[in-house]
CSV table of N, CA and C in Angstrom, one decimal:
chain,number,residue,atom,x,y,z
A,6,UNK,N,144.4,-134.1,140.9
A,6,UNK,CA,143.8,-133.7,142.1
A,6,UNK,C,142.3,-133.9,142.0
A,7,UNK,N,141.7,-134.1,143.3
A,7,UNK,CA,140.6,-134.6,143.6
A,7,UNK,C,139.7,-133.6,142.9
A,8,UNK,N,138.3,-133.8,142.9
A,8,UNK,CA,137.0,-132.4,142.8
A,8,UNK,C,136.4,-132.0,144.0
A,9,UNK,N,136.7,-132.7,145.2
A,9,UNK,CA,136.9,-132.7,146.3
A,9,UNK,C,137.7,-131.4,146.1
A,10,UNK,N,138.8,-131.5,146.4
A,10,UNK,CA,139.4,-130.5,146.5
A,10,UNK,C,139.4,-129.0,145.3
A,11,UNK,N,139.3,-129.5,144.4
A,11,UNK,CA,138.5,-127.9,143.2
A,11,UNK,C,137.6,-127.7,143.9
A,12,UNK,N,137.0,-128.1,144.7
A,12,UNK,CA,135.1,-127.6,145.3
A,12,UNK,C,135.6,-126.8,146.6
A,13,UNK,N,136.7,-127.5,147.4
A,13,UNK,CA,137.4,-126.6,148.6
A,13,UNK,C,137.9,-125.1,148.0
A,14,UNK,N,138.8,-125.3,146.6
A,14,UNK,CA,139.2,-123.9,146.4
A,14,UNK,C,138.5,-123.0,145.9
A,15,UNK,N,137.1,-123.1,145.4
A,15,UNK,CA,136.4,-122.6,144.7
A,15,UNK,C,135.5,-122.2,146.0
A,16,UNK,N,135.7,-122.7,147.2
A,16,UNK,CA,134.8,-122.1,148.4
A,16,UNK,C,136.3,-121.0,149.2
A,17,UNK,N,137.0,-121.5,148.7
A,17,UNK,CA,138.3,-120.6,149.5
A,17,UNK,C,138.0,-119.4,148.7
A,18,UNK,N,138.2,-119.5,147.7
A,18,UNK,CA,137.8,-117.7,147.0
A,18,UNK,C,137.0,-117.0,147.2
A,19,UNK,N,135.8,-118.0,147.5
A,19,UNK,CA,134.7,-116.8,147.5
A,19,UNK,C,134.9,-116.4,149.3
A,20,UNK,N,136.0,-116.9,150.1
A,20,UNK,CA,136.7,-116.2,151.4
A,20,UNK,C,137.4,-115.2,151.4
A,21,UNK,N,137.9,-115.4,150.7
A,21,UNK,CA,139.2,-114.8,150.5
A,21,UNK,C,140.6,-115.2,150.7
A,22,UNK,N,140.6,-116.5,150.9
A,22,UNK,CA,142.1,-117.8,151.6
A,22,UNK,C,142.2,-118.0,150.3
A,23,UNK,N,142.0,-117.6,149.0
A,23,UNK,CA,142.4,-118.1,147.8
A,23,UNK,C,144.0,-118.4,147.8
A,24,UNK,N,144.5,-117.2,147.8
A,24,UNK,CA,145.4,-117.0,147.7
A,24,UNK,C,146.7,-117.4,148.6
A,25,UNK,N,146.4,-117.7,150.1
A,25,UNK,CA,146.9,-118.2,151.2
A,25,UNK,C,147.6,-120.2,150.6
A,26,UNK,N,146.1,-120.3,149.8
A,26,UNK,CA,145.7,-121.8,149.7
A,26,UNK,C,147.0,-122.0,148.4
A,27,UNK,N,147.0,-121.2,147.3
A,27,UNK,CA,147.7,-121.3,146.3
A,27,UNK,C,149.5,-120.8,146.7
A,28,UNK,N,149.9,-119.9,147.7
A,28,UNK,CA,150.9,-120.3,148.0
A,28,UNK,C,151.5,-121.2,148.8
A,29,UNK,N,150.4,-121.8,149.5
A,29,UNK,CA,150.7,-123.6,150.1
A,29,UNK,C,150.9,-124.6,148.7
A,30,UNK,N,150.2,-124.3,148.3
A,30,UNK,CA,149.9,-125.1,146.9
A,30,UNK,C,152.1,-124.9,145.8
A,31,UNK,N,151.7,-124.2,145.7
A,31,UNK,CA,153.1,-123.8,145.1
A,31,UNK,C,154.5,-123.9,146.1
A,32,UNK,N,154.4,-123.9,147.5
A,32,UNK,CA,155.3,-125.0,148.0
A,32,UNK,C,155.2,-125.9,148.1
A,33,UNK,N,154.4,-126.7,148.0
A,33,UNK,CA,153.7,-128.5,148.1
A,33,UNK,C,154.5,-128.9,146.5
A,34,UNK,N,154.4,-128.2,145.7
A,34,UNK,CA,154.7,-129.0,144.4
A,34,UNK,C,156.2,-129.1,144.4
A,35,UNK,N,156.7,-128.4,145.3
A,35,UNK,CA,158.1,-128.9,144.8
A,35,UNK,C,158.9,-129.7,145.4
A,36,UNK,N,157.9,-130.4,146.0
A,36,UNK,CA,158.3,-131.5,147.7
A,36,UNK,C,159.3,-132.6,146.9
A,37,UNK,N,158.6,-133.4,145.9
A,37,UNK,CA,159.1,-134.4,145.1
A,37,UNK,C,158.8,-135.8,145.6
A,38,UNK,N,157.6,-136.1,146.2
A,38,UNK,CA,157.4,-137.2,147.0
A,38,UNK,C,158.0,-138.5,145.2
A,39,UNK,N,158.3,-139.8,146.1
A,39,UNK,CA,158.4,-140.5,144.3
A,39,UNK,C,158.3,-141.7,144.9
A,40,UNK,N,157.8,-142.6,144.2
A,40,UNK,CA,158.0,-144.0,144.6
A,40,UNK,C,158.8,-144.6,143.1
A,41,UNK,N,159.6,-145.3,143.5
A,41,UNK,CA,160.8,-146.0,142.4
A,41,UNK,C,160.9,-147.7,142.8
A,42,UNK,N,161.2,-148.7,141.4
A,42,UNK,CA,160.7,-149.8,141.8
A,42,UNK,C,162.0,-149.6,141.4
A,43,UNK,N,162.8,-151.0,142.1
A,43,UNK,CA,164.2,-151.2,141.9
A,43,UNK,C,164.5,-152.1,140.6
A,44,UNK,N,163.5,-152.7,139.8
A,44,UNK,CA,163.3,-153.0,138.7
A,44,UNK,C,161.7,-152.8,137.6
A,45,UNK,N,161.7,-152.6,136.6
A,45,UNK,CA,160.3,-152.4,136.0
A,45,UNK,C,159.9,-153.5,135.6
A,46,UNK,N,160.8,-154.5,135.0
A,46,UNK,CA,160.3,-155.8,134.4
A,46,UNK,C,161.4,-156.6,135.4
A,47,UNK,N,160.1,-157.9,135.3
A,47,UNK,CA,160.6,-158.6,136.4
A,47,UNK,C,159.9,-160.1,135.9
A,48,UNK,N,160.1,-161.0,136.1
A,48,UNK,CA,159.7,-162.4,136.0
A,48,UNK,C,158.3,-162.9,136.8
A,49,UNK,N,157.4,-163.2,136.8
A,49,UNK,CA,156.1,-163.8,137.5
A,49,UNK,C,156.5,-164.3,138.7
A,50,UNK,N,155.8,-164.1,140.3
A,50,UNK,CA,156.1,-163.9,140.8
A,50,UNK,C,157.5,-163.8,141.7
A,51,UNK,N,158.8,-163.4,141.2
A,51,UNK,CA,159.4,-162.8,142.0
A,51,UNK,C,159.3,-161.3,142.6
A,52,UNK,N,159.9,-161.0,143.5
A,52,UNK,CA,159.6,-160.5,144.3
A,52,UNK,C,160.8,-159.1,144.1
A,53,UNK,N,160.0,-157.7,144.0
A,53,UNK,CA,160.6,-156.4,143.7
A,53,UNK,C,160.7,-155.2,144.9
A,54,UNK,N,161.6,-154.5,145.0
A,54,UNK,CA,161.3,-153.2,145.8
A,54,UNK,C,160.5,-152.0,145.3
A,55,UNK,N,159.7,-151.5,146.1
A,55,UNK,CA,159.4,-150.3,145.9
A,55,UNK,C,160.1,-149.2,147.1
A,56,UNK,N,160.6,-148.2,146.3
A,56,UNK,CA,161.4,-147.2,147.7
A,56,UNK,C,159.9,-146.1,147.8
A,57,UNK,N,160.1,-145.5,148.8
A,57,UNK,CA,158.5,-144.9,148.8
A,57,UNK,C,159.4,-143.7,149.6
A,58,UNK,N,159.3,-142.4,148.9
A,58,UNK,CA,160.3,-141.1,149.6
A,58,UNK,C,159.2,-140.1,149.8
A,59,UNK,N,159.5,-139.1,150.6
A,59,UNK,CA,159.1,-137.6,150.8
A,59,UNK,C,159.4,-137.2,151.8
A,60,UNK,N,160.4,-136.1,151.0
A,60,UNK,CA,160.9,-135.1,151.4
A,60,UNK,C,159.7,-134.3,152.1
A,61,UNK,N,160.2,-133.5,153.3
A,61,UNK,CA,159.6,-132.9,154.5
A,61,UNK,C,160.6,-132.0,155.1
A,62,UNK,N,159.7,-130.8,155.8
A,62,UNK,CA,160.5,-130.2,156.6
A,62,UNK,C,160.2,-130.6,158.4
A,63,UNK,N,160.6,-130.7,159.3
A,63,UNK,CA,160.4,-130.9,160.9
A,63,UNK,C,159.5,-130.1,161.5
A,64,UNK,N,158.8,-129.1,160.7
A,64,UNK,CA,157.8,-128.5,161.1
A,64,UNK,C,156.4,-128.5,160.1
A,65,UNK,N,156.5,-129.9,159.3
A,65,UNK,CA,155.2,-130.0,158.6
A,65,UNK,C,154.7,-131.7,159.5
A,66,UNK,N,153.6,-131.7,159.5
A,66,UNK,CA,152.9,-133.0,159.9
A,66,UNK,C,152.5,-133.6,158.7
A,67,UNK,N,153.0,-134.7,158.5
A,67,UNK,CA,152.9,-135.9,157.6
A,67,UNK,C,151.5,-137.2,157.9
A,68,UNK,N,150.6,-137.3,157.0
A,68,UNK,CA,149.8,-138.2,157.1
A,68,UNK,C,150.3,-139.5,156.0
A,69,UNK,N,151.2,-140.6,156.3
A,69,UNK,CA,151.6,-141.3,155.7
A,69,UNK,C,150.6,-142.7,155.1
A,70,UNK,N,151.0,-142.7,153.3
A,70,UNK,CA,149.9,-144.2,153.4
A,70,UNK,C,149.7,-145.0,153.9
A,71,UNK,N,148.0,-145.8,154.1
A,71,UNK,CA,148.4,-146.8,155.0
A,71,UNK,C,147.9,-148.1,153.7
A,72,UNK,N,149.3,-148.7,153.5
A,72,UNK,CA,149.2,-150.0,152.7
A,72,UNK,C,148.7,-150.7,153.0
A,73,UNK,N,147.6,-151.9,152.7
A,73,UNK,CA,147.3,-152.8,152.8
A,73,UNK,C,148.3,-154.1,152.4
A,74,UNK,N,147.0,-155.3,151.6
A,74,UNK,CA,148.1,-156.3,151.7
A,74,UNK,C,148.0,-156.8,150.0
A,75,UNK,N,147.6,-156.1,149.3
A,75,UNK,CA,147.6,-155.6,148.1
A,75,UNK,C,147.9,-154.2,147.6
A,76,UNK,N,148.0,-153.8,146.7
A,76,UNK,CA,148.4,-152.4,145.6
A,76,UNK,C,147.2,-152.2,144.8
A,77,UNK,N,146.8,-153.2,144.0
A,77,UNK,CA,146.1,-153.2,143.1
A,77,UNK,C,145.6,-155.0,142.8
A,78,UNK,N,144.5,-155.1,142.3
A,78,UNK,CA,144.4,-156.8,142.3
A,78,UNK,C,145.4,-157.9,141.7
A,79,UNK,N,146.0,-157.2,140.7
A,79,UNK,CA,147.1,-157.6,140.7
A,79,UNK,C,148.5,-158.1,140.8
A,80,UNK,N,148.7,-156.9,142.1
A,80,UNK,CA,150.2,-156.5,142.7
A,80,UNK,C,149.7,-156.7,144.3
A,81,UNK,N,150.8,-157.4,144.7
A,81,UNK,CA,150.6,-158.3,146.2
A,81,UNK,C,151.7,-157.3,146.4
A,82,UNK,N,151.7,-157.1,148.1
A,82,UNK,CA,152.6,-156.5,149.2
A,82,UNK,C,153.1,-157.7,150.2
A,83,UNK,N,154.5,-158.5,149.9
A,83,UNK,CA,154.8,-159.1,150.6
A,83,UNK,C,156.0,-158.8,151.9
A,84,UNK,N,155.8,-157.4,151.7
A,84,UNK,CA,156.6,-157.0,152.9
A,84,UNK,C,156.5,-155.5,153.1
A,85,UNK,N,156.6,-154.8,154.3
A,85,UNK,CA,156.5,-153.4,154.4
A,85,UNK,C,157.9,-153.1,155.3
A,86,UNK,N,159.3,-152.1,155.2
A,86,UNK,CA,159.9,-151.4,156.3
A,86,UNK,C,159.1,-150.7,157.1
A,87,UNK,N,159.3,-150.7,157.9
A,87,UNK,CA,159.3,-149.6,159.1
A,87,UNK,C,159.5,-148.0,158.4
A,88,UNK,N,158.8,-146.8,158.2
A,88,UNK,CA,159.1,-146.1,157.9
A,88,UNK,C,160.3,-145.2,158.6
A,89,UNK,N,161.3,-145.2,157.9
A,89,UNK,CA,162.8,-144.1,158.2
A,89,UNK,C,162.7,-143.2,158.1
A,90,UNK,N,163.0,-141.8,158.6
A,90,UNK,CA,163.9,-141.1,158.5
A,90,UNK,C,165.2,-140.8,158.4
A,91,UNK,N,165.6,-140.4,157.0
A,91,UNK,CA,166.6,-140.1,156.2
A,91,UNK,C,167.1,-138.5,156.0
A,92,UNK,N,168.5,-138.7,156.7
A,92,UNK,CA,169.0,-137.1,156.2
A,92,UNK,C,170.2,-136.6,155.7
A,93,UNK,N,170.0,-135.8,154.9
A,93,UNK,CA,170.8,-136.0,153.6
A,93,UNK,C,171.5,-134.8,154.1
A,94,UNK,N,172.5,-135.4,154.6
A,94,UNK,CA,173.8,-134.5,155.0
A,94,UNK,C,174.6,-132.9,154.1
A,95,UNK,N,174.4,-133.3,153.2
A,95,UNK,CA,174.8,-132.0,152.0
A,95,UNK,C,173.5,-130.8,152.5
A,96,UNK,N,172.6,-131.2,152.5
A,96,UNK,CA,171.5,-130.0,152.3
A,96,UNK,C,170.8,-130.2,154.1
A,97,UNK,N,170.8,-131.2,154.9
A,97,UNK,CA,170.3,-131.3,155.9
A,97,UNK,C,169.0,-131.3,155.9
A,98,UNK,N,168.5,-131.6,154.8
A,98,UNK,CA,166.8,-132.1,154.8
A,98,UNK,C,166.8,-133.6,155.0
A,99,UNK,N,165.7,-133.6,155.3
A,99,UNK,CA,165.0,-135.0,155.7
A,99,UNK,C,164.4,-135.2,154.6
A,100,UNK,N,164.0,-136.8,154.8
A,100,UNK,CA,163.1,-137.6,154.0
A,100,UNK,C,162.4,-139.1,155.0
A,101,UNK,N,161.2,-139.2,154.6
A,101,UNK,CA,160.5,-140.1,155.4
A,101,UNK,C,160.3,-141.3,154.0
A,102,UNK,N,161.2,-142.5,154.2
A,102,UNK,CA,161.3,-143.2,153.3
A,102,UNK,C,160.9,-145.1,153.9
A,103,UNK,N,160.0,-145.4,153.1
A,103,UNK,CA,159.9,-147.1,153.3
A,103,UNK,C,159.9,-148.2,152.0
A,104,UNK,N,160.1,-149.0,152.2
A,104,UNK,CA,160.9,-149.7,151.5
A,104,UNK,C,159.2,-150.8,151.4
A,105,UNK,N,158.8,-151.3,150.3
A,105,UNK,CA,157.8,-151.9,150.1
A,105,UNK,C,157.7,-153.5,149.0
A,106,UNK,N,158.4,-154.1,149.5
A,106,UNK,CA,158.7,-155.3,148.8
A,106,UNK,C,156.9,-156.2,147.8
A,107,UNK,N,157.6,-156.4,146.9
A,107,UNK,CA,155.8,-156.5,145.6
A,107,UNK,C,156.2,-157.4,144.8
A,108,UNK,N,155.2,-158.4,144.8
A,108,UNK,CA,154.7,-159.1,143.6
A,108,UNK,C,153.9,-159.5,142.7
A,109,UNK,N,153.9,-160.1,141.3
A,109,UNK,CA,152.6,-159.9,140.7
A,109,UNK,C,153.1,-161.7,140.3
A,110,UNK,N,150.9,-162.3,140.6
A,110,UNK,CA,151.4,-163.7,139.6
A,110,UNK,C,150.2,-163.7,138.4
A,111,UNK,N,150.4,-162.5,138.0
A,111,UNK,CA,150.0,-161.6,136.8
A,111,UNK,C,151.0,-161.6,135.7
A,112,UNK,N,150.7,-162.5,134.1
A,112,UNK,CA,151.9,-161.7,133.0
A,112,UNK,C,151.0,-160.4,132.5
A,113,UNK,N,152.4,-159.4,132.4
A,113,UNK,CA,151.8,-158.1,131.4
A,113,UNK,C,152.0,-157.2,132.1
A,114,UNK,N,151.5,-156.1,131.3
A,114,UNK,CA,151.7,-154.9,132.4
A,114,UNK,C,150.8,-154.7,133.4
A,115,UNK,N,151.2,-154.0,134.5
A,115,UNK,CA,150.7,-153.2,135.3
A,115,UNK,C,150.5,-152.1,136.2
A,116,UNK,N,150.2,-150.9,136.3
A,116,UNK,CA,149.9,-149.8,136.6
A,116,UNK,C,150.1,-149.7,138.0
A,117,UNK,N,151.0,-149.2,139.0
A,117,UNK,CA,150.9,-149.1,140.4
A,117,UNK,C,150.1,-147.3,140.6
A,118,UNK,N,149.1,-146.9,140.8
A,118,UNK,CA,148.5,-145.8,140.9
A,118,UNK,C,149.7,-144.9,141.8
A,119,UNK,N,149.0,-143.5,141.8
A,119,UNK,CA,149.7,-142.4,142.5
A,119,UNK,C,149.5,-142.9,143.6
A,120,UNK,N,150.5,-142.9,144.8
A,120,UNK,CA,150.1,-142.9,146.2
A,120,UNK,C,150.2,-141.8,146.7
A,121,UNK,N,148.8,-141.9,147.9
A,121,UNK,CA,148.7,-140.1,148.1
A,121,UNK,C,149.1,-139.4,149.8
A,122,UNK,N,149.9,-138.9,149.7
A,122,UNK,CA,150.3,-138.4,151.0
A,122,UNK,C,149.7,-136.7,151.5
A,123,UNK,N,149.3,-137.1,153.1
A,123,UNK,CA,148.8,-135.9,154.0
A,123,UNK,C,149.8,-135.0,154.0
A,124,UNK,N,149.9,-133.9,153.8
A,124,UNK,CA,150.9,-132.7,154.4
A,124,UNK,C,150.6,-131.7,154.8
A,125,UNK,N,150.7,-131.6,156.1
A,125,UNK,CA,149.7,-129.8,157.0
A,125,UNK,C,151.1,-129.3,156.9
A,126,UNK,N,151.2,-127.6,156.7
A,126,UNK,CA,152.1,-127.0,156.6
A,126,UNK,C,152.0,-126.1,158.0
A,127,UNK,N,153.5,-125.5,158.5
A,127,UNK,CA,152.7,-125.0,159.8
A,127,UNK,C,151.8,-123.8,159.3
A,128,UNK,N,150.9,-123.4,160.4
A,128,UNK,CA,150.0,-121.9,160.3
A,128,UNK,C,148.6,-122.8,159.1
A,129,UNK,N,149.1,-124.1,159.1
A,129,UNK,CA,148.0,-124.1,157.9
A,129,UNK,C,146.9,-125.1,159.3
A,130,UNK,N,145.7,-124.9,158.8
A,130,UNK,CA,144.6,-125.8,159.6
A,130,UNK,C,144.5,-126.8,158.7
A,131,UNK,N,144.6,-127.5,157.6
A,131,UNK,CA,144.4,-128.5,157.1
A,131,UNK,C,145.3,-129.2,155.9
A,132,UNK,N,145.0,-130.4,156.0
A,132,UNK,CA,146.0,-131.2,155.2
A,132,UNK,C,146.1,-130.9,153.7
A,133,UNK,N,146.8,-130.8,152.9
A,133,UNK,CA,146.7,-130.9,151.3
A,133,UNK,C,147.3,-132.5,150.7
A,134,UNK,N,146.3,-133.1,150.0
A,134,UNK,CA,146.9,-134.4,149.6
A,134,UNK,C,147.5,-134.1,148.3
A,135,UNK,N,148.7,-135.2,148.5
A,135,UNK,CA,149.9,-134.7,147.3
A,135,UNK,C,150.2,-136.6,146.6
A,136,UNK,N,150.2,-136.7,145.7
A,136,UNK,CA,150.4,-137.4,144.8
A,136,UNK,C,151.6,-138.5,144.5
A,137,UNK,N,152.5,-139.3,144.0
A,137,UNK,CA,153.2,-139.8,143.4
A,137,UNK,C,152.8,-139.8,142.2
A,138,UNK,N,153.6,-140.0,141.4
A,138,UNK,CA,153.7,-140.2,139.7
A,138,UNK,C,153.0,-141.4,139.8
A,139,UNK,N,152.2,-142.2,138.6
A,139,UNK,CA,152.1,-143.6,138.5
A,139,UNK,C,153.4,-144.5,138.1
A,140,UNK,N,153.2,-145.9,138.1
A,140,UNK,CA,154.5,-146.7,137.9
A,140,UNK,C,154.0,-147.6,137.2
A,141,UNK,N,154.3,-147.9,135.7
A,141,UNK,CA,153.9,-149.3,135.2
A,141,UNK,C,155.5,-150.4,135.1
A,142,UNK,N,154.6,-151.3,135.6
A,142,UNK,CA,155.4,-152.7,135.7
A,142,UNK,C,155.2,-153.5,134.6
A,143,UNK,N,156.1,-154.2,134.4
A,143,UNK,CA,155.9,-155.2,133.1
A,143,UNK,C,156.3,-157.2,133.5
A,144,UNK,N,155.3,-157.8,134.3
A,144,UNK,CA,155.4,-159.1,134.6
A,144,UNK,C,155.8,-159.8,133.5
A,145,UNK,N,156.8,-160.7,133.2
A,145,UNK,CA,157.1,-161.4,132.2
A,145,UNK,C,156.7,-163.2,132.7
A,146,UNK,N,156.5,-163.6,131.9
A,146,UNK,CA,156.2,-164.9,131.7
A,146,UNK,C,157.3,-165.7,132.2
A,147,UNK,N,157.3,-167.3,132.3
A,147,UNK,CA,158.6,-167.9,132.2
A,147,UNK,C,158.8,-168.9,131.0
A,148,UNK,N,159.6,-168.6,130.2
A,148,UNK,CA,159.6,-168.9,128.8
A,148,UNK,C,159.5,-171.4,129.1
């Protein structure tokens, strides 16, 4: 988390929203946003999926990333889905999922950072930004 945002909750206490802020905070964490590559090692430039998920309820507003046509200087974006809505019939939750096709003409590893997603909760006035895990990739050479 940002210092941006330690600086917001450290002005919420001295309100008194501390506490309003920290039970947003403690349902945000258990959202499970994730991005998963459909392989970790992969050959110089061929070309990989990234699934890009988060889970959501129909009454929260979503600020979704906006990709460019890179990841990192090393990792190229050669295609984007349309972002879906996915619902998972056993539990009836939703998921806002896109599909992010990547390559590197980079050998070695490389680090895809946290992607960071908007989430206003209802009754809330402002967004909380929520994270992905990082992803290291491993570009291999061609022998």
């Amino acid at each position: 988390m940002t210092m941006e945002f330690y600086s917001k909750l450290i002005q919420l206490s001295k309100t008194g929203a501390l506490l309003t802020v920290l039970l947003l905070l403690t349902s945000l964490a258990s959202v499970g946003q994730t991005v998963v590559a459909d392989s970790v090692k992969f050959p110089i430039g061929s070309k990989i999926n990234l699934t890009i998920d988060l889970p959501f309820n129909q009454s929260e507003q979503v600020k979704w990333p906006q990709l460019r046509d890179t990841i990192t200087k090393s990792i190229e974006i050669l295609s984007k889905s349309d972002i879906d809505t996915v619902t998972i019939e056993a539990t009836n939750k939703k998921i806002l999922r896109q599909i992010v096709g990547i390559t590197s003409f980079d050998t070695g590893y490389h680090a895809i950072p946290p992607i960071a997603f908007a989430v206003r909760l209802p009754g809330s006035q402002e967004f909380v930004q929520m994270e992905s895990e990082p992803l290291l990739l491993q570009v291999k050479g061609i022998p």
